[in-house]
CSV table of C-alpha atoms and ligand atoms in Angstrom, one decimal:
chain,number,residue,atom,x,y,z
A,1,MET,CA,-0.1,-0.2,0.0
A,2,GLY,CA,1.8,3.3,-1.4
A,3,GLN,CA,1.2,5.9,0.9
A,4,GLN,CA,-2.1,8.5,0.6
A,5,ASN,CA,-1.2,12.5,0.5
A,6,ILE,CA,-4.9,13.1,-0.4
A,7,ARG,CA,-8.5,12.6,2.0
A,8,TYR,CA,-11.5,13.1,0.6
A,9,ASN,CA,-13.9,14.3,3.1
A,10,SER,CA,-17.9,14.0,3.0
A,11,SER,CA,-18.9,14.8,6.3
A,12,LEU,CA,-19.7,17.5,6.1
A,13,LEU,CA,-22.9,16.5,3.7
A,14,ASP,CA,-24.2,14.2,6.2
A,15,THR,CA,-27.4,16.6,6.4
A,16,VAL,CA,-28.0,16.4,2.8
A,17,ILE,CA,-26.7,12.2,1.6
A,18,ASP,CA,-27.5,9.8,4.4
A,19,GLY,CA,-25.1,6.8,4.9
A,20,ASN,CA,-27.6,4.6,3.4
A,21,GLU,CA,-28.0,6.5,0.2
A,22,LEU,CA,-24.5,6.3,0.0
A,23,GLU,CA,-24.5,3.0,0.7
A,24,GLN,CA,-26.7,2.1,-2.4
A,25,TYR,CA,-24.5,3.3,-4.8
A,26,ASN,CA,-21.9,0.5,-3.7
A,27,ASP,CA,-23.5,-0.9,-6.3
A,28,ALA,CA,-22.9,1.6,-9.0
A,29,VAL,CA,-19.1,2.1,-7.9
A,30,ALA,CA,-19.1,-2.0,-8.3
A,31,ALA,CA,-20.5,-1.8,-11.7
A,32,SER,CA,-18.1,1.0,-12.9
A,33,GLU,CA,-15.7,-0.9,-11.3
A,34,THR,CA,-16.0,-4.0,-13.1
A,35,MET,CA,-16.5,-2.3,-16.8
A,36,LEU,CA,-13.4,-0.2,-16.1
A,37,GLN,CA,-11.2,-3.7,-15.0
A,38,LYS,CA,-12.6,-5.9,-17.5
A,39,LYS,CA,-12.3,-3.5,-20.4
A,40,ASN,CA,-16.2,-3.8,-21.6
A,41,GLY,CA,-17.5,-0.7,-20.9
A,42,PRO,CA,-18.3,2.0,-23.4
A,43,GLY,CA,-14.7,3.7,-24.9
A,44,ALA,CA,-12.5,0.5,-23.8
A,45,ASP,CA,-10.3,1.4,-26.6
A,46,PHE,CA,-9.0,4.0,-24.5
A,47,LEU,CA,-8.3,3.3,-21.0
A,48,GLY,CA,-4.6,3.1,-21.6
A,49,TRP,CA,-4.7,5.0,-19.1
A,50,LEU,CA,-5.5,3.1,-16.3
A,51,ASN,CA,-2.8,0.9,-15.4
A,52,LEU,CA,-0.4,3.4,-17.1
A,53,PRO,CA,1.4,4.9,-13.8
A,54,ALA,CA,2.1,1.0,-12.6
A,55,GLU,CA,3.3,-0.2,-16.4
A,56,ILE,CA,5.5,3.4,-17.3
A,57,ASP,CA,8.8,1.8,-17.8
A,58,GLN,CA,12.1,2.7,-16.4
A,59,PRO,CA,13.8,3.2,-20.2
A,60,THR,CA,11.0,5.6,-21.0
A,61,ILE,CA,11.4,7.5,-17.7
A,62,SER,CA,15.4,7.6,-18.6
A,63,ARG,CA,14.7,8.5,-22.3
A,64,ILE,CA,12.1,11.8,-20.8
A,65,ASN,CA,14.8,12.9,-18.3
A,66,GLU,CA,17.6,12.5,-21.0
A,67,THR,CA,15.9,14.3,-23.7
A,68,ALA,CA,15.2,17.4,-21.2
A,69,ALA,CA,18.2,17.2,-19.9
A,70,ALA,CA,19.8,18.2,-23.2
A,71,VAL,CA,17.1,20.8,-24.0
A,72,ARG,CA,17.8,22.4,-20.3
A,73,ASN,CA,21.3,22.8,-21.7
A,74,LYS,CA,20.7,24.4,-24.3
A,75,ALA,CA,18.0,26.1,-24.2
A,76,ASP,CA,16.7,28.6,-21.7
A,77,ILE,CA,13.2,28.7,-23.2
A,78,LEU,CA,11.0,26.0,-24.1
A,79,ILE,CA,8.2,26.3,-26.5
A,80,CYS,CA,5.0,23.7,-25.7
A,81,ILE,CA,2.7,24.1,-28.4
A,82,GLY,CA,-0.6,22.1,-27.9
A,83,ILE,CA,-3.7,22.4,-27.0
A,84,GLY,CA,-6.8,20.7,-24.3
A,85,GLY,CA,-5.3,17.5,-23.1
A,86,SER,CA,-2.1,18.0,-25.1
A,87,TYR,CA,-1.2,21.1,-23.4
A,88,LEU,CA,-3.4,21.8,-19.4
A,89,GLY,CA,-1.9,18.9,-17.5
A,90,ALA,CA,1.8,20.2,-18.1
A,91,LYS,CA,0.8,23.2,-17.2
A,92,ALA,CA,-1.1,22.2,-14.7
A,93,VAL,CA,2.1,21.0,-13.0
A,94,ILE,CA,4.5,23.6,-13.6
A,95,GLU,CA,2.1,25.8,-12.3
A,96,PHE,CA,1.7,24.0,-8.9
A,97,LEU,CA,5.2,22.9,-8.6
A,98,SER,CA,6.9,26.5,-9.7
A,99,PRO,CA,7.4,29.3,-8.3
A,100,SER,CA,4.9,31.9,-8.7
A,101,PHE,CA,6.5,33.9,-11.2
A,102,ASP,CA,8.6,33.4,-14.8
A,103,ALA,CA,11.0,35.1,-14.3
A,104,LEU,CA,12.6,33.0,-10.9
A,105,ARG,CA,11.8,30.0,-13.7
A,106,LYS,CA,14.8,27.8,-15.3
A,107,PRO,CA,14.4,26.8,-17.8
A,108,GLN,CA,11.3,28.5,-18.9
A,109,VAL,CA,8.3,27.0,-20.7
A,110,VAL,CA,6.1,28.8,-22.2
A,111,PHE,CA,2.8,27.6,-24.1
A,112,ALA,CA,1.4,28.1,-27.7
A,113,GLY,CA,-1.3,26.7,-29.5
A,114,HIS,CA,-4.1,26.7,-26.8
A,115,ALA,CA,-5.5,29.9,-28.7
A,116,ILE,CA,-5.9,31.9,-31.9
A,117,ASN,CA,-4.2,35.0,-31.7
A,118,SER,CA,-1.7,37.2,-33.5
A,119,ASP,CA,-0.8,39.3,-30.7
A,120,TYR,CA,-0.1,36.3,-28.3
A,121,LEU,CA,2.1,34.6,-30.1
A,122,ALA,CA,4.0,37.9,-31.6
A,123,ASP,CA,4.6,38.7,-28.2
A,124,LEU,CA,5.8,35.3,-27.6
A,125,LEU,CA,8.3,35.6,-30.4
A,126,ASP,CA,9.4,39.1,-29.1
A,127,LEU,CA,10.3,37.3,-25.8
A,128,VAL,CA,12.4,34.3,-27.7
A,129,GLU,CA,14.1,36.9,-29.9
A,130,ASP,CA,17.4,36.9,-28.3
A,131,ARG,CA,17.3,33.7,-26.5
A,132,SER,CA,17.7,30.1,-27.2
A,133,VAL,CA,14.8,27.9,-27.9
A,134,ALA,CA,13.8,24.6,-28.2
A,135,VAL,CA,9.8,23.8,-29.4
A,136,ASN,CA,7.8,20.4,-28.1
A,137,VAL,CA,4.9,20.4,-30.5
A,138,ILE,CA,2.5,18.4,-29.3
A,139,SER,CA,-1.4,16.4,-30.4
A,140,LYS,CA,-2.2,13.1,-30.6
A,141,SER,CA,-4.0,13.1,-33.9
A,142,GLY,CA,-1.4,15.5,-35.3
A,143,THR,CA,-4.1,17.9,-37.1
A,144,THR,CA,-5.3,20.0,-35.0
A,145,THR,CA,-6.1,23.7,-35.9
A,146,GLU,CA,-5.0,25.2,-32.9
A,147,PRO,CA,-1.3,24.1,-32.4
A,148,GLY,CA,-1.0,22.7,-36.2
A,149,ILE,CA,-1.2,26.7,-37.3
A,150,ALA,CA,1.0,28.2,-34.2
A,151,PHE,CA,3.8,25.2,-35.3
A,152,ARG,CA,3.5,27.4,-38.7
A,153,THR,CA,4.6,30.2,-37.0
A,154,VAL,CA,7.1,29.2,-34.5
A,155,ARG,CA,8.6,26.5,-36.9
A,156,GLU,CA,9.1,29.7,-39.9
A,157,TRP,CA,11.1,31.4,-37.2
A,158,MET,CA,13.1,29.1,-36.1
A,159,GLU,CA,14.1,27.9,-39.2
A,160,LYS,CA,15.2,31.4,-40.3
A,161,LYS,CA,16.9,32.1,-36.8
A,162,TYR,CA,19.2,28.3,-37.0
A,163,GLY,CA,18.5,27.3,-40.6
A,164,ARG,CA,16.4,24.2,-40.9
A,165,LYS,CA,19.0,21.6,-39.8
A,166,GLU,CA,19.5,23.3,-36.0
A,167,ALA,CA,15.7,23.9,-36.0
A,168,ALA,CA,15.6,20.7,-36.6
A,169,SER,CA,17.9,19.7,-34.0
A,170,ARG,CA,15.8,22.1,-31.3
A,171,ILE,CA,12.3,20.4,-32.4
A,172,ILE,CA,10.6,17.6,-30.1
A,173,ALA,CA,7.5,15.6,-31.6
A,174,THR,CA,4.8,14.5,-29.0
A,175,THR,CA,2.5,12.5,-31.1
A,176,ASP,CA,0.7,9.1,-32.4
A,177,PRO,CA,3.7,6.5,-32.8
A,178,GLU,CA,3.0,5.6,-36.0
A,179,LYS,CA,0.3,8.1,-37.7
A,180,GLY,CA,-1.1,11.3,-38.3
A,181,ALA,CA,0.7,14.5,-40.0
A,182,LEU,CA,3.0,16.0,-37.2
A,183,ARG,CA,4.1,12.1,-37.1
A,184,GLN,CA,4.5,12.1,-41.1
A,185,LEU,CA,6.7,15.9,-40.7
A,186,ALA,CA,8.7,14.5,-37.9
A,187,GLN,CA,9.9,11.8,-39.4
A,188,ALA,CA,10.8,13.9,-43.0
A,189,GLU,CA,12.6,16.8,-41.1
A,190,GLY,CA,14.1,14.1,-38.6
A,191,TYR,CA,12.3,15.5,-35.1
A,192,THR,CA,13.2,14.0,-31.5
A,193,THR,CA,9.9,12.7,-31.1
A,194,PHE,CA,8.1,10.6,-28.2
A,195,PRO,CA,4.9,8.3,-28.9
A,196,ILE,CA,1.2,9.0,-27.2
A,197,PRO,CA,-0.1,5.9,-26.5
A,198,ALA,CA,-2.6,4.7,-28.8
A,199,ASP,CA,-5.4,3.8,-26.2
A,200,VAL,CA,-5.0,7.1,-24.1
A,201,GLY,CA,-6.6,10.0,-24.7
A,202,GLY,CA,-6.1,13.9,-24.4
A,203,ARG,CA,-7.5,14.2,-21.4
A,204,PHE,CA,-5.8,11.5,-19.6
A,205,SER,CA,-2.6,12.2,-20.8
A,206,VAL,CA,-0.4,14.0,-18.2
A,207,LEU,CA,1.7,10.9,-17.4
A,208,THR,CA,2.4,10.7,-20.7
A,209,PRO,CA,5.6,12.1,-22.7
A,210,VAL,CA,2.7,14.5,-23.2
A,211,GLY,CA,2.8,16.2,-20.0
A,212,LEU,CA,6.2,14.5,-18.3
A,213,PHE,CA,8.5,16.5,-21.0
A,214,PRO,CA,7.8,19.8,-20.8
A,215,VAL,CA,7.7,18.6,-16.9
A,216,ALA,CA,10.7,17.2,-17.0
A,217,VAL,CA,12.0,20.1,-18.8
A,218,ALA,CA,11.7,22.7,-16.0
A,219,GLY,CA,13.0,20.0,-13.7
A,220,ILE,CA,10.7,19.1,-11.7
A,221,PRO,CA,11.3,15.0,-10.8
A,222,ILE,CA,8.7,12.6,-13.1
A,223,GLU,CA,9.3,9.8,-10.9
A,224,GLU,CA,8.0,11.2,-8.2
A,225,LEU,CA,4.3,12.6,-10.4
A,226,VAL,CA,4.1,9.1,-11.5
A,227,ALA,CA,5.0,7.3,-8.1
A,228,GLY,CA,2.1,9.5,-6.7
A,229,ALA,CA,-0.2,7.9,-9.5
A,230,VAL,CA,0.8,4.7,-8.4
A,231,ASP,CA,0.3,4.8,-4.8
A,232,ALA,CA,-3.2,6.5,-5.6
A,233,MET,CA,-4.2,2.9,-7.8
A,234,SER,CA,-4.2,1.7,-4.5
A,235,PHE,CA,-6.6,4.0,-2.5
A,236,CYS,CA,-8.5,4.9,-5.5
A,237,ASN,CA,-9.6,1.0,-6.8
A,238,GLY,CA,-12.1,-1.5,-5.2
A,239,THR,CA,-15.7,-1.4,-5.0
A,240,THR,CA,-17.3,0.1,-2.7
A,241,VAL,CA,-17.2,3.3,-1.4
A,242,GLU,CA,-15.4,2.6,1.6
A,243,THR,CA,-12.0,1.1,-0.4
A,244,ASN,CA,-12.4,3.2,-3.3
A,245,LEU,CA,-11.7,6.8,-2.8
A,246,SER,CA,-12.7,7.4,-6.5
A,247,GLY,CA,-15.5,5.8,-6.3
A,248,LYS,CA,-17.3,7.8,-3.3
A,249,TYR,CA,-16.2,11.0,-5.3
A,250,ALA,CA,-17.6,9.3,-8.2
A,251,ALA,CA,-20.7,8.6,-6.2
A,252,ILE,CA,-21.2,11.5,-4.4
A,253,ARG,CA,-21.5,13.9,-7.5
A,254,ASN,CA,-24.0,11.4,-8.7
A,255,ILE,CA,-26.3,11.7,-5.6
A,256,LEU,CA,-25.8,15.0,-5.8
A,257,PHE,CA,-26.4,15.8,-9.4
A,258,ARG,CA,-29.7,13.5,-9.5
A,259,ARG,CA,-30.7,16.0,-6.6
A,260,GLY,CA,-31.0,19.1,-8.6
A,261,TYR,CA,-27.4,20.0,-8.1
A,262,THR,CA,-26.5,20.1,-11.7
A,263,THR,CA,-23.3,21.6,-11.4
A,264,GLU,CA,-19.4,20.8,-9.1
A,265,MET,CA,-17.9,24.1,-8.3
A,266,LEU,CA,-13.9,22.8,-7.7
A,267,ALA,CA,-12.8,25.4,-4.9
A,268,ASN,CA,-9.1,26.2,-4.3
A,269,PHE,CA,-7.3,28.6,-1.9
A,270,GLN,CA,-4.1,28.5,-3.4
A,271,PRO,CA,-3.1,30.4,-6.8
A,272,HIS,CA,-0.5,27.5,-7.3
A,273,LEU,CA,-4.1,25.8,-7.9
A,274,HIS,CA,-5.6,27.4,-10.6
A,275,PHE,CA,-4.2,25.4,-13.9
A,276,VAL,CA,-5.2,22.0,-11.9
A,277,GLY,CA,-9.3,23.8,-11.8
A,278,GLU,CA,-8.3,23.6,-15.9
A,279,TRP,CA,-7.4,20.5,-16.1
A,280,TRP,CA,-9.7,19.1,-14.0
A,281,LYS,CA,-12.5,21.2,-15.9
A,282,GLN,CA,-11.5,19.7,-19.2
A,283,LEU,CA,-11.4,16.0,-17.3
A,284,ALA,CA,-14.7,16.5,-16.5
A,285,GLY,CA,-16.4,18.6,-19.4
A,286,GLU,CA,-15.0,16.5,-21.8
A,287,SER,CA,-15.8,13.2,-20.3
A,288,GLU,CA,-19.4,13.7,-18.9
A,289,GLY,CA,-21.4,16.4,-20.5
A,290,LYS,CA,-22.6,14.4,-23.5
A,291,ASN,CA,-26.3,12.9,-24.4
A,292,ASN,CA,-28.0,16.0,-22.8
A,293,THR,CA,-26.2,15.2,-19.6
A,294,GLY,CA,-23.4,15.9,-17.5
A,295,ILE,CA,-22.6,17.6,-14.4
A,296,PHE,CA,-21.2,21.5,-15.5
A,297,PRO,CA,-17.6,21.7,-13.9
A,298,ALA,CA,-16.5,25.3,-12.6
A,299,ALA,CA,-13.4,26.2,-10.6
A,300,VAL,CA,-13.0,29.1,-8.4
A,301,ASP,CA,-9.4,30.8,-6.9
A,302,TYR,CA,-10.0,32.1,-3.4
A,303,THR,CA,-10.0,34.8,-1.8
A,304,THR,CA,-10.1,36.1,-5.0
A,305,ASP,CA,-13.0,34.9,-6.2
A,306,LEU,CA,-14.8,35.2,-3.1
A,307,HIS,CA,-14.9,39.6,-4.1
A,308,SER,CA,-16.5,38.5,-7.7
A,309,LEU,CA,-18.5,34.7,-7.6
A,310,GLY,CA,-18.6,34.7,-3.8
A,311,GLN,CA,-22.3,36.7,-3.8
A,312,TRP,CA,-23.5,34.4,-6.2
A,313,MET,CA,-22.3,31.1,-4.6
A,314,GLN,CA,-23.3,32.3,-0.9
A,315,GLU,CA,-27.0,33.4,-2.5
A,316,GLY,CA,-27.5,32.3,-6.0
A,317,ILE,CA,-29.3,30.2,-7.2
A,318,ARG,CA,-28.9,26.9,-5.4
A,319,ASN,CA,-28.3,24.4,-8.2
A,320,VAL,CA,-24.0,24.0,-7.1
A,321,PHE,CA,-22.2,22.0,-5.0
A,322,GLU,CA,-18.6,22.5,-4.2
A,323,THR,CA,-15.6,20.4,-3.5
A,324,PHE,CA,-12.9,22.5,-1.9
A,325,MET,CA,-9.5,22.0,-2.2
A,326,VAL,CA,-7.6,22.8,0.4
A,327,LEU,CA,-3.5,22.2,0.5
A,328,GLU,CA,-2.2,21.6,3.9
A,329,SER,CA,0.7,23.0,4.0
A,330,THR,CA,2.6,25.5,1.4
A,331,SER,CA,6.2,26.0,1.0
A,332,ARG,CA,7.8,28.6,2.8
A,333,THR,CA,5.9,31.1,5.7
A,334,LEU,CA,5.4,34.7,6.1
A,335,SER,CA,3.5,36.5,8.7
A,336,VAL,CA,2.5,39.9,8.8
A,337,PRO,CA,4.3,42.4,10.2
A,338,GLU,CA,3.4,44.2,13.6
A,339,PHE,CA,3.5,48.4,12.9
A,340,GLU,CA,3.7,51.1,15.9
A,341,ASP,CA,1.1,52.9,14.4
A,342,ASP,CA,-1.9,50.5,13.5
A,343,SER,CA,-3.2,52.9,11.6
A,344,ASP,CA,-5.0,50.3,9.1
A,345,GLY,CA,-6.4,48.3,12.2
A,346,LEU,CA,-4.2,45.0,11.1
A,347,ASN,CA,-1.6,44.9,14.2
A,348,TYR,CA,-4.5,42.2,15.3
A,349,LEU,CA,-3.3,39.7,12.8
A,350,ALA,CA,0.4,40.8,13.7
A,351,GLY,CA,2.7,37.8,14.0
A,352,LYS,CA,0.2,35.4,12.1
A,353,SER,CA,1.3,33.6,9.5
A,354,TYR,CA,-0.6,34.1,5.6
A,355,GLU,CA,-1.8,30.4,5.9
A,356,THR,CA,-3.4,30.7,9.6
A,357,ILE,CA,-5.2,34.0,8.3
A,358,ASN,CA,-6.0,31.5,4.6
A,359,SER,CA,-7.1,28.7,7.0
A,360,SER,CA,-9.7,31.1,8.5
A,361,ALA,CA,-10.6,32.4,5.3
A,362,PHE,CA,-11.0,28.5,3.9
A,363,LYS,CA,-13.3,28.1,7.1
A,364,GLY,CA,-15.0,30.7,7.1
A,365,THR,CA,-15.9,30.6,3.4
A,366,LEU,CA,-16.9,26.7,3.7
A,367,LEU,CA,-19.5,27.3,6.6
A,368,ALA,CA,-21.0,30.3,5.3
A,369,HIS,CA,-21.8,28.3,1.6
A,370,ILE,CA,-23.3,25.4,3.9
A,371,ASP,CA,-25.1,27.9,5.9
A,372,GLY,CA,-26.1,29.0,2.2
A,373,GLY,CA,-27.6,26.0,1.2
A,374,VAL,CA,-24.8,24.7,-0.9
A,375,PRO,CA,-23.8,20.7,-0.4
A,376,CYS,CA,-20.0,20.8,0.4
A,377,ALA,CA,-17.3,19.0,0.6
A,378,THR,CA,-13.1,18.7,1.1
A,379,LEU,CA,-9.9,17.0,-0.9
A,380,SER,CA,-7.4,18.2,1.2
A,381,ILE,CA,-4.1,18.0,-0.4
A,382,GLU,CA,-0.8,17.2,1.9
A,383,ASP,CA,2.0,19.8,0.3
A,384,ARG,CA,3.2,21.1,-3.1
A,385,THR,CA,4.8,18.1,-4.7
A,386,PRO,CA,4.9,15.8,-7.1
A,387,ARG,CA,4.1,12.8,-5.2
A,388,SER,CA,1.1,13.9,-4.0
A,389,LEU,CA,-0.2,16.2,-7.4
A,390,GLY,CA,0.7,12.7,-8.9
A,391,GLN,CA,-2.1,11.1,-6.3
A,392,LEU,CA,-4.5,14.0,-7.0
A,393,PHE,CA,-4.2,13.5,-11.1
A,394,TYR,CA,-4.9,9.5,-11.1
A,395,PHE,CA,-7.8,10.5,-8.3
A,396,PHE,CA,-9.9,12.5,-10.4
A,397,GLU,CA,-8.9,10.4,-13.7
A,398,LYS,CA,-10.3,7.0,-11.8
A,399,ALA,CA,-12.9,9.3,-10.4
A,400,ILE,CA,-14.7,11.3,-13.8
A,401,ALA,CA,-14.2,7.7,-15.6
A,402,LEU,CA,-16.6,5.9,-13.0
A,403,SER,CA,-18.7,9.1,-12.9
A,404,GLY,CA,-18.9,8.9,-16.3
A,405,TYR,CA,-19.7,4.9,-16.7
A,406,MET,CA,-22.5,6.3,-13.1
A,407,LEU,CA,-24.0,8.9,-15.8
A,408,ARG,CA,-24.4,6.4,-18.5
A,409,VAL,CA,-22.0,8.0,-21.0
A,410,ASN,CA,-18.7,7.0,-22.7
A,411,PRO,CA,-16.5,9.0,-20.9
A,412,PHE,CA,-13.8,9.0,-23.4
A,413,ASP,CA,-14.9,10.5,-26.7
A,414,GLN,CA,-15.9,14.0,-27.3
A,415,PRO,CA,-17.7,13.8,-30.4
A,416,GLY,CA,-19.6,17.8,-29.5
A,417,VAL,CA,-16.3,18.8,-30.6
A,418,GLU,CA,-16.7,18.6,-33.8
A,419,ALA,CA,-19.2,20.9,-34.5
A,420,TYR,CA,-17.7,23.5,-33.9
A,421,LYS,CA,-14.3,21.9,-36.0
A,422,LYS,CA,-17.0,21.1,-38.9
A,423,ASN,CA,-18.3,24.7,-39.0
A,424,MET,CA,-14.9,26.6,-39.1
A,425,PHE,CA,-13.3,24.4,-41.4
A,426,ALA,CA,-16.8,25.6,-44.3
A,427,LEU,CA,-16.5,29.0,-42.9
A,428,LEU,CA,-12.7,28.8,-43.1
A,429,GLY,CA,-13.6,27.0,-47.4
A,430,LYS,CA,-11.8,24.4,-46.7
A,431,LYS,CA,-12.0,21.5,-49.0
A,432,GLY,CA,-14.8,19.8,-48.6
A,433,PHE,CA,-17.2,21.7,-46.7
A,434,GLU,CA,-17.8,24.5,-49.8
A,435,GLU,CA,-22.0,23.5,-49.4
A,436,LEU,CA,-21.9,23.9,-45.5
A,437,GLY,CA,-20.0,26.9,-45.9
A,438,SER,CA,-22.2,28.9,-48.3
A,439,ASP,CA,-25.2,27.6,-45.7
A,440,LEU,CA,-23.2,29.1,-42.7
A,441,GLN,CA,-22.4,32.5,-45.0
A,442,ALA,CA,-25.8,33.3,-45.0
A,443,ARG,CA,-27.0,31.8,-41.7
A,444,THR,CA,-24.1,34.1,-40.1
A,445,LYS,CA,-25.3,37.4,-42.3
A,446,LYS,CA,-28.5,37.4,-41.4
A,447,LEU,CA,-27.8,36.6,-37.9
A,448,GLY,CA,-25.4,39.5,-38.0
A,449,VAL,CA,-22.3,38.6,-36.9
B,501,PA5,O1,-9.0,15.2,-24.5
B,501,PA5,C1,-9.1,15.4,-25.7
B,501,PA5,O2,-8.9,14.4,-26.6
B,501,PA5,C2,-9.4,16.4,-26.3
B,501,PA5,O3,-9.1,17.5,-25.5
B,501,PA5,C3,-7.4,17.0,-27.0
B,501,PA5,O4,-6.3,16.8,-26.1
B,501,PA5,C4,-7.3,18.3,-27.8
B,501,PA5,O5,-8.8,18.3,-28.2
B,501,PA5,C5,-6.2,18.4,-28.5
B,501,PA5,O6,-5.9,17.1,-29.5
B,501,PA5,P1,-4.6,16.9,-30.1
B,501,PA5,O7,-3.6,16.5,-28.9
B,501,PA5,O8,-4.8,15.7,-31.3
B,501,PA5,O9,-4.3,18.0,-30.6
């Protein structure tokens, strides 16, 4: 049994969900867990993430670390190009574990291809102008528009700056092991490549080279991240809410959803957890939001958002339950200084650490939201370490897979994202979309957009 650095506490829900009701969900936990283990549920071709932490071999880890060390030696900035699952995992790890400000990070890992915007890319090229640059282009399909066009711009810039051959030696492509446009280009240009296992979908890929390589370049020990996920494999396993922490969380989400609490707010009290919330939103939203069902995943950063969405959380429409991610210890501790004049009246806080104050903010918020009719639970994370984060990632992946099965959807596909793509291609005049293109042009004209 591995160590456990994360804890899900649902005792605050005792007045909303009684023990019997939760126990009755054991059948659902068992059925969903069995479908995952036997690989006979919807999307069974995409279960590579389930045992991945225990199956990653040492040669893979070593190759990622060696390539990352070479990049760290050669480059002072890595541009990571990707979107969705090919972006959010690495971003979440780096933001959770690195110093707060870019200027304190060496080497810097910056991201592109997760939006469509000239100003962002132009600023990025200004930023790297006098620096030694490496690029990691990440796309499983190899055909996604946002990273595809960003990579064109960055590749052109790299080839102008370094010449085609040297540029190629600084570009690492993470993509499908065999097929796709990016795989072909990488082969033709001689880029270093990492494979994304065919049976692991984007939002479940943080522990493949998709997440691990950029994270290793940022100087984070990827072995620890993986070890954390291996720990979680033991406490997020089993057929009851008692033995399976992910199963318990999944069951509670579903019970609340069926009671009309259709939105889950994942709240944190640490700026470093912001992108964990973003990663979770993708994991939950893309996995569950289909067939006209699905818990809407929202995330807030407190106390910042207590001064904006806090009002809504306290008194808005009561269709929301809240899961508080609580970081139990920060890496460093500062206390509030004392001033003799006490002109701001804050001397009563002098000598108290920011964490003591933050903890009272958390407890105060939790109790206020319970009093305001929001069902609340907590998810504690021991510290800001890769081990704890690895546990958290696996806990959520497993929970969302189980929860998706409880909602009777395929948690591993995302047919809905094709709708916007089809329309965008048609509006941009892509070959094969001509008829739809004229239709949509007429509609947009009529609507005045
Ligand atoms: O979870 C998913 O599968 C998606 O969000 C993808 O990660 C995202 O669309 C990017 O796809 P790709 O890696 O093929 O460029």
